[in-house]
């Protein structure tokens, strides 16, 4: 690190280079919409996820970083610091996507990390602490629940053996088998042997608030609680023409009542309660057969644990009552349950003061989406930097954040990292 802090205070990333990497990674699993939308579909541990990983790992290698792949497939690349005994400053995120993914969700945090390392190296700086850039396995949880799975294992919140045994929601594959198949079951043990000095993650907001208020940088204070439940309703298949209504055990009728009730409950509880039924599978799924089985998911989120528990209690009671009314069986399986997380006050202040020093408007806000940062917050001081999402869209191939906002966020991240790496 130069003796004079003003030297590194003036350092800025190369926004074009970062943008080019975003474009190149986005081409892997590219999805195009009818109105020019450009997204990516790289579900965790698929062949396309492997291609994305290989590209990012090759960039890490080009930057001369030391690359470690752990037993759950998290990849952590390290740029050495001058003090070999000092704990590193870590930045990162994820590069897996949902099926309708955009090109920024997760990818931005990882590629901004690489851009930071390249900028620092190009200027011949040596930081006291090492800098690490990580991408964590299966942040989305869309294929293998829970979400943030790799970072949860990294911090010791889930045993690696248990994580490797998770079965995919869509194709029934076992996580550990898929990880081995794509060549990312690495030799580094998890949980990690030591934790970072600090963790910072740049991410798109994925909601409408920053754009709506004309603010460039969201200073993230924490992440709301998440509750994912898989509901299985089992009734009896029967002939749609001959079976009187009062004699049916119709799994779909139960599911429909529950789904409607989920919406009503989130309405009574009011903001910030949100509730989503995003997945539903019907058996036998035929026009003239009363459904014998419906499996669907319920995603409930709230910034307050007490209110999230209240929502869960009401929804779960409705599940049992409606199944009982129809003479159906019902089982509820927890797929993910994370309490709300508050980030470290000093890290929050640092993100805010850094963004303001760089001349940006800021707003303190909780995150509505789950992030790897909420897991790292269990083991080290953590915060996040948000940049605006056009039209508030994410998990949609129309997801977009303009190059100026991307560059602004990356510069805030750069300065936060340099500050912590000198600590
Ligand atoms: C995962 O990132 C989620 O918020 O669903
Ligand atoms: Mn994300
Ligand atoms: Mn996401």
mmCIF file with all atom_site columns, C-alpha atoms and ligand atoms in Angstrom, residues 94 96-98 105-106 139-140 203 206 369-370 394-395, ligand 3:
data_model
loop_
_atom_site.group_PDB
_atom_site.id
_atom_site.type_symbol
_atom_site.label_atom_id
_atom_site.label_alt_id
_atom_site.label_comp_id
_atom_site.label_asym_id
_atom_site.label_entity_id
_atom_site.label_seq_id
_atom_site.pdbx_PDB_ins_code
_atom_site.Cartn_x
_atom_site.Cartn_y
_atom_site.Cartn_z
_atom_site.occupancy
_atom_site.B_iso_or_equiv
_atom_site.pdbx_formal_charge
_atom_site.auth_seq_id
_atom_site.auth_comp_id
_atom_site.auth_asym_id
_atom_site.auth_atom_id
_atom_site.pdbx_PDB_model_num
ATOM   1  C  CA  . UNK A 1 94  ? -22.265 -16.376 -7.023  1.00 0.00 ? 94  UNK A CA  1
ATOM   2  C  CA  . UNK A 1 96  ? -25.171 -19.706 -10.787 1.00 0.00 ? 96  UNK A CA  1
ATOM   3  C  CA  . UNK A 1 97  ? -28.487 -18.303 -11.974 1.00 0.00 ? 97  UNK A CA  1
ATOM   4  C  CA  . UNK A 1 98  ? -32.178 -19.153 -11.872 1.00 0.00 ? 98  UNK A CA  1
ATOM   5  C  CA  . UNK A 1 105 ? -27.376 -11.161 -10.309 1.00 0.00 ? 105 UNK A CA  1
ATOM   6  C  CA  . UNK A 1 106 ? -24.322 -12.571 -8.499  1.00 0.00 ? 106 UNK A CA  1
ATOM   7  C  CA  . UNK A 1 139 ? -26.540 -19.449 -4.134  1.00 0.00 ? 139 UNK A CA  1
ATOM   8  C  CA  . UNK A 1 140 ? -29.854 -19.519 -5.939  1.00 0.00 ? 140 UNK A CA  1
ATOM   9  C  CA  . UNK A 1 203 ? -24.933 -6.826  -5.964  1.00 0.00 ? 203 UNK A CA  1
ATOM   10 C  CA  . UNK A 1 206 ? -33.129 -6.667  -7.679  1.00 0.00 ? 206 UNK A CA  1
ATOM   11 C  CA  . UNK A 1 369 ? -33.191 -11.129 -1.655  1.00 0.00 ? 369 UNK A CA  1
ATOM   12 C  CA  . UNK A 1 370 ? -30.957 -13.707 -0.006  1.00 0.00 ? 370 UNK A CA  1
ATOM   13 C  CA  . UNK A 1 394 ? -34.476 -9.504  -11.477 1.00 0.00 ? 394 UNK A CA  1
ATOM   14 C  CA  . UNK A 1 395 ? -34.876 -13.269 -11.833 1.00 0.00 ? 395 UNK A CA  1
HETATM 15 MN MN1 . LIG B 2 .   ? -30.795 -14.556 -7.593  1.00 0.00 ? 3   LIG B MN1 1
#
